[in-house]
Coordinates of C-alpha atoms and ligand atoms in Angstrom, one line a residue:
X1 CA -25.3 -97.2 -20.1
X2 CA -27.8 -94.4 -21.3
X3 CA -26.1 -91.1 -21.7
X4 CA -27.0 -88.8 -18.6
X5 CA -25.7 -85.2 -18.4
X6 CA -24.7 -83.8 -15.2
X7 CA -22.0 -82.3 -13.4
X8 CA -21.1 -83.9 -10.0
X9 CA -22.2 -87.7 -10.2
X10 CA -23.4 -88.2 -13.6
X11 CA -20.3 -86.8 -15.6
X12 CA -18.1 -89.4 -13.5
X13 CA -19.6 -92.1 -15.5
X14 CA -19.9 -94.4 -12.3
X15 CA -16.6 -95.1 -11.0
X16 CA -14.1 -92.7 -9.0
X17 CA -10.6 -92.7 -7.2
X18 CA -12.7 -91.6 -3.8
X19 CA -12.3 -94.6 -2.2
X20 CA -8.5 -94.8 -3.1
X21 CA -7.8 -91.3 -2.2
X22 CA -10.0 -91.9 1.4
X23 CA -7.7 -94.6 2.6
X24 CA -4.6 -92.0 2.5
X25 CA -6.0 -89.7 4.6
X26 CA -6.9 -90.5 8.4
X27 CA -10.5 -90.9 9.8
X28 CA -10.9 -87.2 11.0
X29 CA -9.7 -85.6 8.2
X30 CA -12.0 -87.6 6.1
X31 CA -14.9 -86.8 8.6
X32 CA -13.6 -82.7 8.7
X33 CA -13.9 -82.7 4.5
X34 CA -17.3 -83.9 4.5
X35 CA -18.4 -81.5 6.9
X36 CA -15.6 -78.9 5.0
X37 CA -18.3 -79.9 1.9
X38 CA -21.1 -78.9 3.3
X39 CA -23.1 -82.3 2.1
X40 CA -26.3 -82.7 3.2
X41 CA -28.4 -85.9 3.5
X42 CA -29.9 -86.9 0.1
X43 CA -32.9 -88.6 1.7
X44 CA -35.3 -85.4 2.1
X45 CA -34.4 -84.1 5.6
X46 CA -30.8 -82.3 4.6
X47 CA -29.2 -83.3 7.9
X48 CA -25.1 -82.1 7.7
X49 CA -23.7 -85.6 6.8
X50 CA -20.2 -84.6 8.4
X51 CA -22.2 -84.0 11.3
X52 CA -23.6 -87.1 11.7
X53 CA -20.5 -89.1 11.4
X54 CA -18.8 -86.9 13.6
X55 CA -21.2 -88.2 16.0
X56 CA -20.8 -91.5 15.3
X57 CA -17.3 -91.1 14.9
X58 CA -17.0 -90.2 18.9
X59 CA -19.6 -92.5 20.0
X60 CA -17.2 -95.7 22.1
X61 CA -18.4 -98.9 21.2
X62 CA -16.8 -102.2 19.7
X63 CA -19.2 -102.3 17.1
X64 CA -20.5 -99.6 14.6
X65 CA -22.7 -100.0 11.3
X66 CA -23.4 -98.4 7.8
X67 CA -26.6 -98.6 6.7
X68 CA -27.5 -97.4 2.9
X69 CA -31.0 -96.3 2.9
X70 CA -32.5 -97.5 -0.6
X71 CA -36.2 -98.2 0.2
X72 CA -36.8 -95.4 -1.7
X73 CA -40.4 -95.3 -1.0
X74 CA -41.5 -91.7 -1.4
X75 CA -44.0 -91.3 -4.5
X76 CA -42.8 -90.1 -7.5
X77 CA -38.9 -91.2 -6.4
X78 CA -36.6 -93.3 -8.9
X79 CA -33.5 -91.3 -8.9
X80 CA -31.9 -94.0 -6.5
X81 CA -32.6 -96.8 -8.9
X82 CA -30.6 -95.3 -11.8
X83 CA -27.5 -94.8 -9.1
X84 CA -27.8 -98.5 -8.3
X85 CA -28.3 -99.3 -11.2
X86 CA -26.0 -97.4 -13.0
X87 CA -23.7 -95.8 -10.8
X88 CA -23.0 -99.0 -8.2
X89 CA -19.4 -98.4 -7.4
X90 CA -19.9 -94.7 -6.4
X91 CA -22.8 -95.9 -4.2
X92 CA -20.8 -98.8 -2.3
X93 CA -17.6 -97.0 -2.2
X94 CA -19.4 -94.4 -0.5
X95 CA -20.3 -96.8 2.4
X96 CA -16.6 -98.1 2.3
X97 CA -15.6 -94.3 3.1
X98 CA -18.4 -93.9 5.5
X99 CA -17.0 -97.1 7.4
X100 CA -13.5 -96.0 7.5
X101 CA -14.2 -92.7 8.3
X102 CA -16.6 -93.8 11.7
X103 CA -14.8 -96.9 12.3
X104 CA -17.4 -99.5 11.2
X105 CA -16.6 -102.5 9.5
X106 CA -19.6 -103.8 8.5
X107 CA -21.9 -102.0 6.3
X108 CA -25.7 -102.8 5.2
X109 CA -28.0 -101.8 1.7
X110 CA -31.5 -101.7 3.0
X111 CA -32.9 -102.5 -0.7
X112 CA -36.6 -102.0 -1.3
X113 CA -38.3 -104.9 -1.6
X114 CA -39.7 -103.7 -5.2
X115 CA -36.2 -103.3 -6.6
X116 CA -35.1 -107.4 -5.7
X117 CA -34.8 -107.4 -9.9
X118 CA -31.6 -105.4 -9.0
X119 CA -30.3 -108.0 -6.2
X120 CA -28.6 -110.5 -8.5
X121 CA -26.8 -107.8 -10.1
X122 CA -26.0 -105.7 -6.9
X123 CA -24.6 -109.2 -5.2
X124 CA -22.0 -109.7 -8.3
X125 CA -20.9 -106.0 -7.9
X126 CA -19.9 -106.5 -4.1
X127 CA -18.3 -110.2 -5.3
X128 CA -16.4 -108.2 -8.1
X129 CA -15.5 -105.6 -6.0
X130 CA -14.0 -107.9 -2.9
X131 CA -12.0 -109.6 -5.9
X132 CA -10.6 -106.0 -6.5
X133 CA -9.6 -105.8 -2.7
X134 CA -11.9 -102.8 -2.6
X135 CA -14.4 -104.8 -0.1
X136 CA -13.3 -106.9 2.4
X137 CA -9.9 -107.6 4.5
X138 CA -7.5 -105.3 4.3
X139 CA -9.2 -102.8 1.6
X140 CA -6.1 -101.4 -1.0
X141 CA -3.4 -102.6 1.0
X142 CA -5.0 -100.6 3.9
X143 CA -5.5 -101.8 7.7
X144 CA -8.9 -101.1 7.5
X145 CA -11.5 -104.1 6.3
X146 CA -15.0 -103.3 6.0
X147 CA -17.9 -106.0 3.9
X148 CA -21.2 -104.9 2.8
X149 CA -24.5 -107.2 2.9
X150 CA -27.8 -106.4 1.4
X151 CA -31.2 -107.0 3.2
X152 CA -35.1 -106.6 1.3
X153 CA -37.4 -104.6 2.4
X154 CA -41.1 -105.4 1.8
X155 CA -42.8 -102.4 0.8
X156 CA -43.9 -100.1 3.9
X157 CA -43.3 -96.8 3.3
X158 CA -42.5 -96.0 6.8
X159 CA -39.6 -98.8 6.5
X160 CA -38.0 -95.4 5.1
X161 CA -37.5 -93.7 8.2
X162 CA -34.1 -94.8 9.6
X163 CA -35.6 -95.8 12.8
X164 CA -38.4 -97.8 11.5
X165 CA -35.5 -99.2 9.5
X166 CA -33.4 -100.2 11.8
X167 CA -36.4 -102.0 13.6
X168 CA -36.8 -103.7 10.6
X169 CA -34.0 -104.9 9.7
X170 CA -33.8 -106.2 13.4
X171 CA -36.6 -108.8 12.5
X172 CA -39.4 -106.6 14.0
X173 CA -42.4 -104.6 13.1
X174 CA -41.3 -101.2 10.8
X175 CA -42.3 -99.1 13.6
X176 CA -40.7 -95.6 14.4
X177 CA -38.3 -95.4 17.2
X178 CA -38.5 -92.4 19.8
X179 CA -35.4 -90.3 19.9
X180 CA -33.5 -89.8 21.6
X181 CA -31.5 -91.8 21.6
X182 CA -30.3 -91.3 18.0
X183 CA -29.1 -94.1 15.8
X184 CA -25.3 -92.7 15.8
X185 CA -25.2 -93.7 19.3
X186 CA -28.0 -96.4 19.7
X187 CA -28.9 -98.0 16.2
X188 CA -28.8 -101.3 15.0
X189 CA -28.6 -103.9 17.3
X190 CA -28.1 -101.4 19.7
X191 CA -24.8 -100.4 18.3
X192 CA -23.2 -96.9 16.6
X193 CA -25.1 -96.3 13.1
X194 CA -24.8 -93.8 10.7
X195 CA -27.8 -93.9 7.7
X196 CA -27.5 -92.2 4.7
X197 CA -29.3 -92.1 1.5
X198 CA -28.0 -93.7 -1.9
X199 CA -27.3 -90.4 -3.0
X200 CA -25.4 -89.1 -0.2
X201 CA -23.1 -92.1 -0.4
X202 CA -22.5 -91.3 -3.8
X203 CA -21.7 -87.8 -3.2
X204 CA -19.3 -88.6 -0.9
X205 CA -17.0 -90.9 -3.1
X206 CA -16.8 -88.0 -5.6
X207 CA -15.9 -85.6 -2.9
X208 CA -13.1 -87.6 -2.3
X209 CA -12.6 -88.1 -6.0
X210 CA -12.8 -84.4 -6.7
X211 CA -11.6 -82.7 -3.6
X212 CA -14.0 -80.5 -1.6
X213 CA -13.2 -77.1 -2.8
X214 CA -14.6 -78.9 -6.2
X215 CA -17.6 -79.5 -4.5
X216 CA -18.1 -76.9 -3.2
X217 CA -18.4 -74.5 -6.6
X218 CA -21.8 -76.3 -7.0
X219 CA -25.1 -75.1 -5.7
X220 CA -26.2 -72.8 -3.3
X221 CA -24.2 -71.5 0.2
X222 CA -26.7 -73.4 2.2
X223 CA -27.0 -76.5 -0.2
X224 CA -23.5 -77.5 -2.1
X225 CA -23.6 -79.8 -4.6
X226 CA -26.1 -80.9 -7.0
X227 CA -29.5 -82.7 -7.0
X228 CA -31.0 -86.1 -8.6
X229 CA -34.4 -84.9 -9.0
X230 CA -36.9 -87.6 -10.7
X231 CA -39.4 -85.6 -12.7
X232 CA -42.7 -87.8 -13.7
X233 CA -46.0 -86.0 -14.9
X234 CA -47.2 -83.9 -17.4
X235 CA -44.6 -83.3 -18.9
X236 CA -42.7 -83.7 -22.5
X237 CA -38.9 -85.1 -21.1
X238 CA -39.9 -86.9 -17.4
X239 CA -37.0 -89.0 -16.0
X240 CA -33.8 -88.6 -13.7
X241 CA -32.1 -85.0 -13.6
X242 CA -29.3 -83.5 -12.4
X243 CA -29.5 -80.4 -11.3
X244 CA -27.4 -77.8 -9.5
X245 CA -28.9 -76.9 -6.0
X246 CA -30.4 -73.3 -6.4
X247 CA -32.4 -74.3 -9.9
X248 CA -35.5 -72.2 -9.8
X249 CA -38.3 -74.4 -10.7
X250 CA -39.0 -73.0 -13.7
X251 CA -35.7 -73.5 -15.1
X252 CA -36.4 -77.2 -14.4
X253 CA -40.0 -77.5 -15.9
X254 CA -38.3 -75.9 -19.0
X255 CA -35.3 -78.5 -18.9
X256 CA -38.1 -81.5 -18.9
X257 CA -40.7 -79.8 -21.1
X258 CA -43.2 -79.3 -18.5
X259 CA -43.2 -75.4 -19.0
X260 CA -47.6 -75.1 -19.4
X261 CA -47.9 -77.4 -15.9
X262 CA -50.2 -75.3 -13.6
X263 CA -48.5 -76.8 -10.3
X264 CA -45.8 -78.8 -9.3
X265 CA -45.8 -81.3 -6.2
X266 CA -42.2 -81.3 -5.3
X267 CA -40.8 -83.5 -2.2
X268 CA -43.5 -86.2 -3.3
X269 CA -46.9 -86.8 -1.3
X270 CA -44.7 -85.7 1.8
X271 CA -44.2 -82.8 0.0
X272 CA -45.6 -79.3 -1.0
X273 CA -47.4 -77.9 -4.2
X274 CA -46.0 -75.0 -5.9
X275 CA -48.6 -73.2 -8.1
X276 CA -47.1 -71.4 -11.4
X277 CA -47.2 -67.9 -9.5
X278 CA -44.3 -69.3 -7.0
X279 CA -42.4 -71.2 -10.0
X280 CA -39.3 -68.7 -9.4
X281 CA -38.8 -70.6 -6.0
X282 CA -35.7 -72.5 -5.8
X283 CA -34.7 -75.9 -5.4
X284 CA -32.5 -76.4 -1.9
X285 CA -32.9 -76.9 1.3
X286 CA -33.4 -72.9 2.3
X287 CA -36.0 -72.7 -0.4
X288 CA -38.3 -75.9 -1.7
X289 CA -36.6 -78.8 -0.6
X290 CA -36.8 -82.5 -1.9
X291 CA -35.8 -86.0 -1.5
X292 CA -36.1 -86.3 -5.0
X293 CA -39.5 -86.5 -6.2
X294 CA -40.7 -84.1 -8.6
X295 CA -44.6 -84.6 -9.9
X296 CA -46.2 -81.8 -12.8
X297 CA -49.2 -81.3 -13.0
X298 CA -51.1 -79.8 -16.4
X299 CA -54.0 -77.2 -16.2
X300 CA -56.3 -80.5 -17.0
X301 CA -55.4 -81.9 -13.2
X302 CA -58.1 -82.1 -10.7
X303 CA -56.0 -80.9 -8.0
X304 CA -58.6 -82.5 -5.4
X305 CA -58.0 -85.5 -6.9
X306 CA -54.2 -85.6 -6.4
X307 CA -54.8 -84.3 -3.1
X308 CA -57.3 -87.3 -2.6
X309 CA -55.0 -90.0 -3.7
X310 CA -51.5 -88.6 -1.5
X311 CA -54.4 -88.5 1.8
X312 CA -54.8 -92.7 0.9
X313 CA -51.3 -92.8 1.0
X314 CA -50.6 -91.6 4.1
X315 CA -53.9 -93.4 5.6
X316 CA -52.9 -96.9 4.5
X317 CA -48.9 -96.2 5.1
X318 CA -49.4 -95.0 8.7
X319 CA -47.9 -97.3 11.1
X320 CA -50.9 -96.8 13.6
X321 CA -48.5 -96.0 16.5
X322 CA -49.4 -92.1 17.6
X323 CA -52.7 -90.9 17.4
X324 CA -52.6 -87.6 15.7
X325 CA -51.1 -89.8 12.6
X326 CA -53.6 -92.8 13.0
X327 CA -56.8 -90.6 13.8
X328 CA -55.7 -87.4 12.2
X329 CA -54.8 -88.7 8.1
X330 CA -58.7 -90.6 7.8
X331 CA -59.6 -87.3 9.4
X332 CA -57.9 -85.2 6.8
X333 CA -59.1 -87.6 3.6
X334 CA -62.9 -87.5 5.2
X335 CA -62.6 -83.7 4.4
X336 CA -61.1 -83.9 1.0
X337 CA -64.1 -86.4 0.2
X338 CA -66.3 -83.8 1.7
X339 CA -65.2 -81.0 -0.2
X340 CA -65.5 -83.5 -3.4
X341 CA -69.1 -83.9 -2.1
X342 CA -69.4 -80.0 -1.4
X343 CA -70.1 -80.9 2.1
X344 CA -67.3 -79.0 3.2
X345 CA -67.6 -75.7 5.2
X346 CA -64.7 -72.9 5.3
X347 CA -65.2 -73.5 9.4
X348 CA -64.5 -76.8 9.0
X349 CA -62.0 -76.3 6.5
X350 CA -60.1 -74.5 8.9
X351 CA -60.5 -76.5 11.8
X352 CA -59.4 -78.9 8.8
X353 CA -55.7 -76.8 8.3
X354 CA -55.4 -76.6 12.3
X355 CA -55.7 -80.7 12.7
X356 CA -53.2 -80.5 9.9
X357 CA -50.9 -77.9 12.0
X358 CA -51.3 -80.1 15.0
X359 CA -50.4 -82.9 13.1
X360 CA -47.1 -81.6 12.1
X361 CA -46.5 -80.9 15.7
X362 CA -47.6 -83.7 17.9
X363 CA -47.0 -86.6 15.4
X364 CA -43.9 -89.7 16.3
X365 CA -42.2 -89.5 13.3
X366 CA -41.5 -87.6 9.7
X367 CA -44.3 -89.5 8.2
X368 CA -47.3 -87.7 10.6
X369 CA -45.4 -84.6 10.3
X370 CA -45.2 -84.3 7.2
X371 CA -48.7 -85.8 5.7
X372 CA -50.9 -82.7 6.5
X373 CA -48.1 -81.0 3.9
X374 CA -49.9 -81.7 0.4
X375 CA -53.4 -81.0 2.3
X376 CA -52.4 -77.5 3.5
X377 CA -50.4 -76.5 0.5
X378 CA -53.1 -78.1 -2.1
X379 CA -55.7 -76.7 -0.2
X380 CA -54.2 -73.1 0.1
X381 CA -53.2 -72.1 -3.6
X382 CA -55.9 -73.9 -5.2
X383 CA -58.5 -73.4 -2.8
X384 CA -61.1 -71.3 -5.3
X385 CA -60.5 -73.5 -8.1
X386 CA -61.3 -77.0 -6.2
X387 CA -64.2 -75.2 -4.3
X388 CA -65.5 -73.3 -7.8
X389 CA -66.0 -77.0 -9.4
X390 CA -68.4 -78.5 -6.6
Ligands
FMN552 C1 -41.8 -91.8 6.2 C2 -40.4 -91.6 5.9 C3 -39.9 -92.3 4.8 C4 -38.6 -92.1 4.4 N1 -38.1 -92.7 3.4 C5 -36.8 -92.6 3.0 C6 -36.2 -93.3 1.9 O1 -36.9 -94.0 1.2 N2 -34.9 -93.1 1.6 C7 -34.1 -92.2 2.4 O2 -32.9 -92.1 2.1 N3 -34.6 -91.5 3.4 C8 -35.9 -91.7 3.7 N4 -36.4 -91.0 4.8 C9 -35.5 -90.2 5.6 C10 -34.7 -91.1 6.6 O3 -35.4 -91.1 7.8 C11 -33.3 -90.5 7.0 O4 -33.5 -89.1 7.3 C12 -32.3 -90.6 5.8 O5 -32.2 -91.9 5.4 C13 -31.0 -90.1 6.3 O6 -30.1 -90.1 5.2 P1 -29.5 -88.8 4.6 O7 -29.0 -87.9 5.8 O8 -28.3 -89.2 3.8 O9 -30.6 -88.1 3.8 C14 -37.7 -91.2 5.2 C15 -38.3 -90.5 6.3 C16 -39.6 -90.7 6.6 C17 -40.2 -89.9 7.8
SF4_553 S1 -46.3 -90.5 12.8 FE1 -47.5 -92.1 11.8 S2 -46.0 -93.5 10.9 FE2 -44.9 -92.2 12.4 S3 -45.0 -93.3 14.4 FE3 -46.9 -92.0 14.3 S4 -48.4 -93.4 13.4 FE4 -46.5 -94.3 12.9

């Protein structure tokens, strides 16, 4: 295993007494630490993770699920590959804990379809760990038994969204759900179901490892613990960080060697662009928040052209469902090829950053919400330079 410094999930070198020190306590008390943490969901929206299983917790039903959200889809995102990879136990233990703690007993690793390399591998870890007794009937001498499949995605970035998710691993089309209801009280197959990210599954067997007040001496007030950040760009060091929750973003462009970039895209194409003047901004969910995905970009970057390529995301990853995401992303990547033809007015530009608002407020799901993101904040700080070249 490569060396990785860190404080909270790296430094435990993969494995951890969580799951052992879980199955002594009782389910509330387990779902009262987590919210006692103050974890917050790894994926990119920061929902209170005690929260959610509280909900799902309370919700009556004979069935519940776990579902581990690894499609990891978001550009510029790898950080949940290295936990996989390297950091398995922490990762399914997590889910064990999750299932005890909302009274689930079957748990599911929604694997992106690009990371089936890892199946094999992730398959022998579950059989090793059921020959351990820490999968299966009657986990550690416990009452409680709990068993963990793994199902592929194929490659749609909206399969990320945990009710687009949930359709798919139902057998249909990865198509948003409306909500309510929420998936803690009408998920999979209709049934209780809490999601999480990789990370967040993580963090929770080293809470229980560690103990909250622990925990809790990481980060910010608002955003305890640390972050895995994967940095990619121009930069000297890129690769999987990290970092404590309140790291400015200079201090982490420094830390990865990045410290002449001109902008940084952080939160991936859903994400926004910080220009060098706002690098003092922090990292955490009051300040610049992220899923993961951390992009630098030198002073040689067109930043029209990033823009250009994050619009043809969106326009070829929108499921087609609501209009202001179908119509409004061509919409949005029509002007950016405008503005590359200096065909672009500042009228329309700003009708332009209003489609975008509307966008953010009218579309189904986080994907239409957020896609005008990198047009408004690309568009806003860098404005005179992308206009000065045409
Ligand atoms: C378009 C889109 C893609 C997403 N992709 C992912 C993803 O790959 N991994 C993930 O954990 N969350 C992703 N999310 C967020 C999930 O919907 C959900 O909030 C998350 O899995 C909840 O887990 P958490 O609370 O532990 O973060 C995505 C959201 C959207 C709108
Ligand atoms: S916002 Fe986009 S991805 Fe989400 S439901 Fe609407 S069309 Fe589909």
């Amino acid at each position: 295993m490569p060396s990785r410094k860190g404080i909270v999930l790296f430094d435990t070198k993969g494995s951890s007494n969580g799951l052992a020190n879980a199955l002594k306590k009782t389910r509330q008390d387990i779902v009262m630490e987590i919210r006692e943490s103050g974890l917050r969901g790894r994926g990119g929206a920061g929902f209170p993770t005690g929260t959610k299983w509280m909900l799902a917790a309370a919700a009556i039903a004979d069935r519940k699920y776990v579902v581990c959200n690894a499609d990891e889809g978001e550009p510029g995102t790898f950080k949940d590959r290295v936990l996989l990879d390297e950091y398995t136990d922490l990762v399914f233990e997590g889910m064990v804990i999750a299932g005890y703690a909302i009274g689930a007993t079957h748990g599911i690793l929604y694997l992106r379809g690009e990371y089936r390399y890892m199946l094999a591998k992730l398959e022998d870890a579950l059989r090793r760990m059921r020959s351990e007794n820490r999968l299966g009937e009657r986990i550690l001498g416990s009452d409680f038994s709990f068993d963990i499949t793994i199902r592929l995605g194929s490659g749609a970035y909206v399969c990320g969204e945990e009710t687009a998710l949930i359709e798919s691993l139902e057998g249909h089309r990865g198509e948003a759900r409306n909500r309510p209801p929420f998936p803690v009280n009408t998920g999979y197959l209709g049934c209780p179901t809490i999601v999480n990210n990789v990370e967040t599954f993580a963090n929770v067997s080293v809470i229980m490892a560690q103990g909250v007040e622990w925990y809790k001496q990481y980060g910010t007030d608002k955003s305890r613990g640390t972050k895995l950040v994967s940095v990619s760009g121009d930069c000297e060091r890129p690769g999987v960080y990290e970092i404590p929750f309140g790291t400015t973003v200079k201090e982490l462009l420094k830390l990865v060697g990045g410290e002449n970039a001109k902008a940084v895209q952080i939160g991936g194409a859903s994400g926004i662009c910080v220009p060098r003047a706002d690098f003092h901004r922090s990292i955490a969910f009051e300040d610049v928040a992220t899923g993961g995905s951390v992009i630098v970009f030198g002073e040689h970057r067109d930043m029209l052209h990033v823009l250009k390529n994050f619009m043809e995301f969106f326009v070829e990853e929108s499921c087609g469902q609501c209009t202001p995401c179908r119509l409004g992303n061509p919409v949005l990547l029509d002007g950016v090829e405008k503005i590359g033809r200096g065909e672009c007015s500042m009228n329309y530009l700003q009708e332009l950053f209003d489609l975008g608002a509307s966008m953010q407020i009218a579309s189904k799901c986080g994907l239409g919400q957020s896609s005008p993101n990198p047009f408004i904040s690309i568009l806003t700080h860098f404005q005179d330079e992308i206009f000065s070249q045409r």
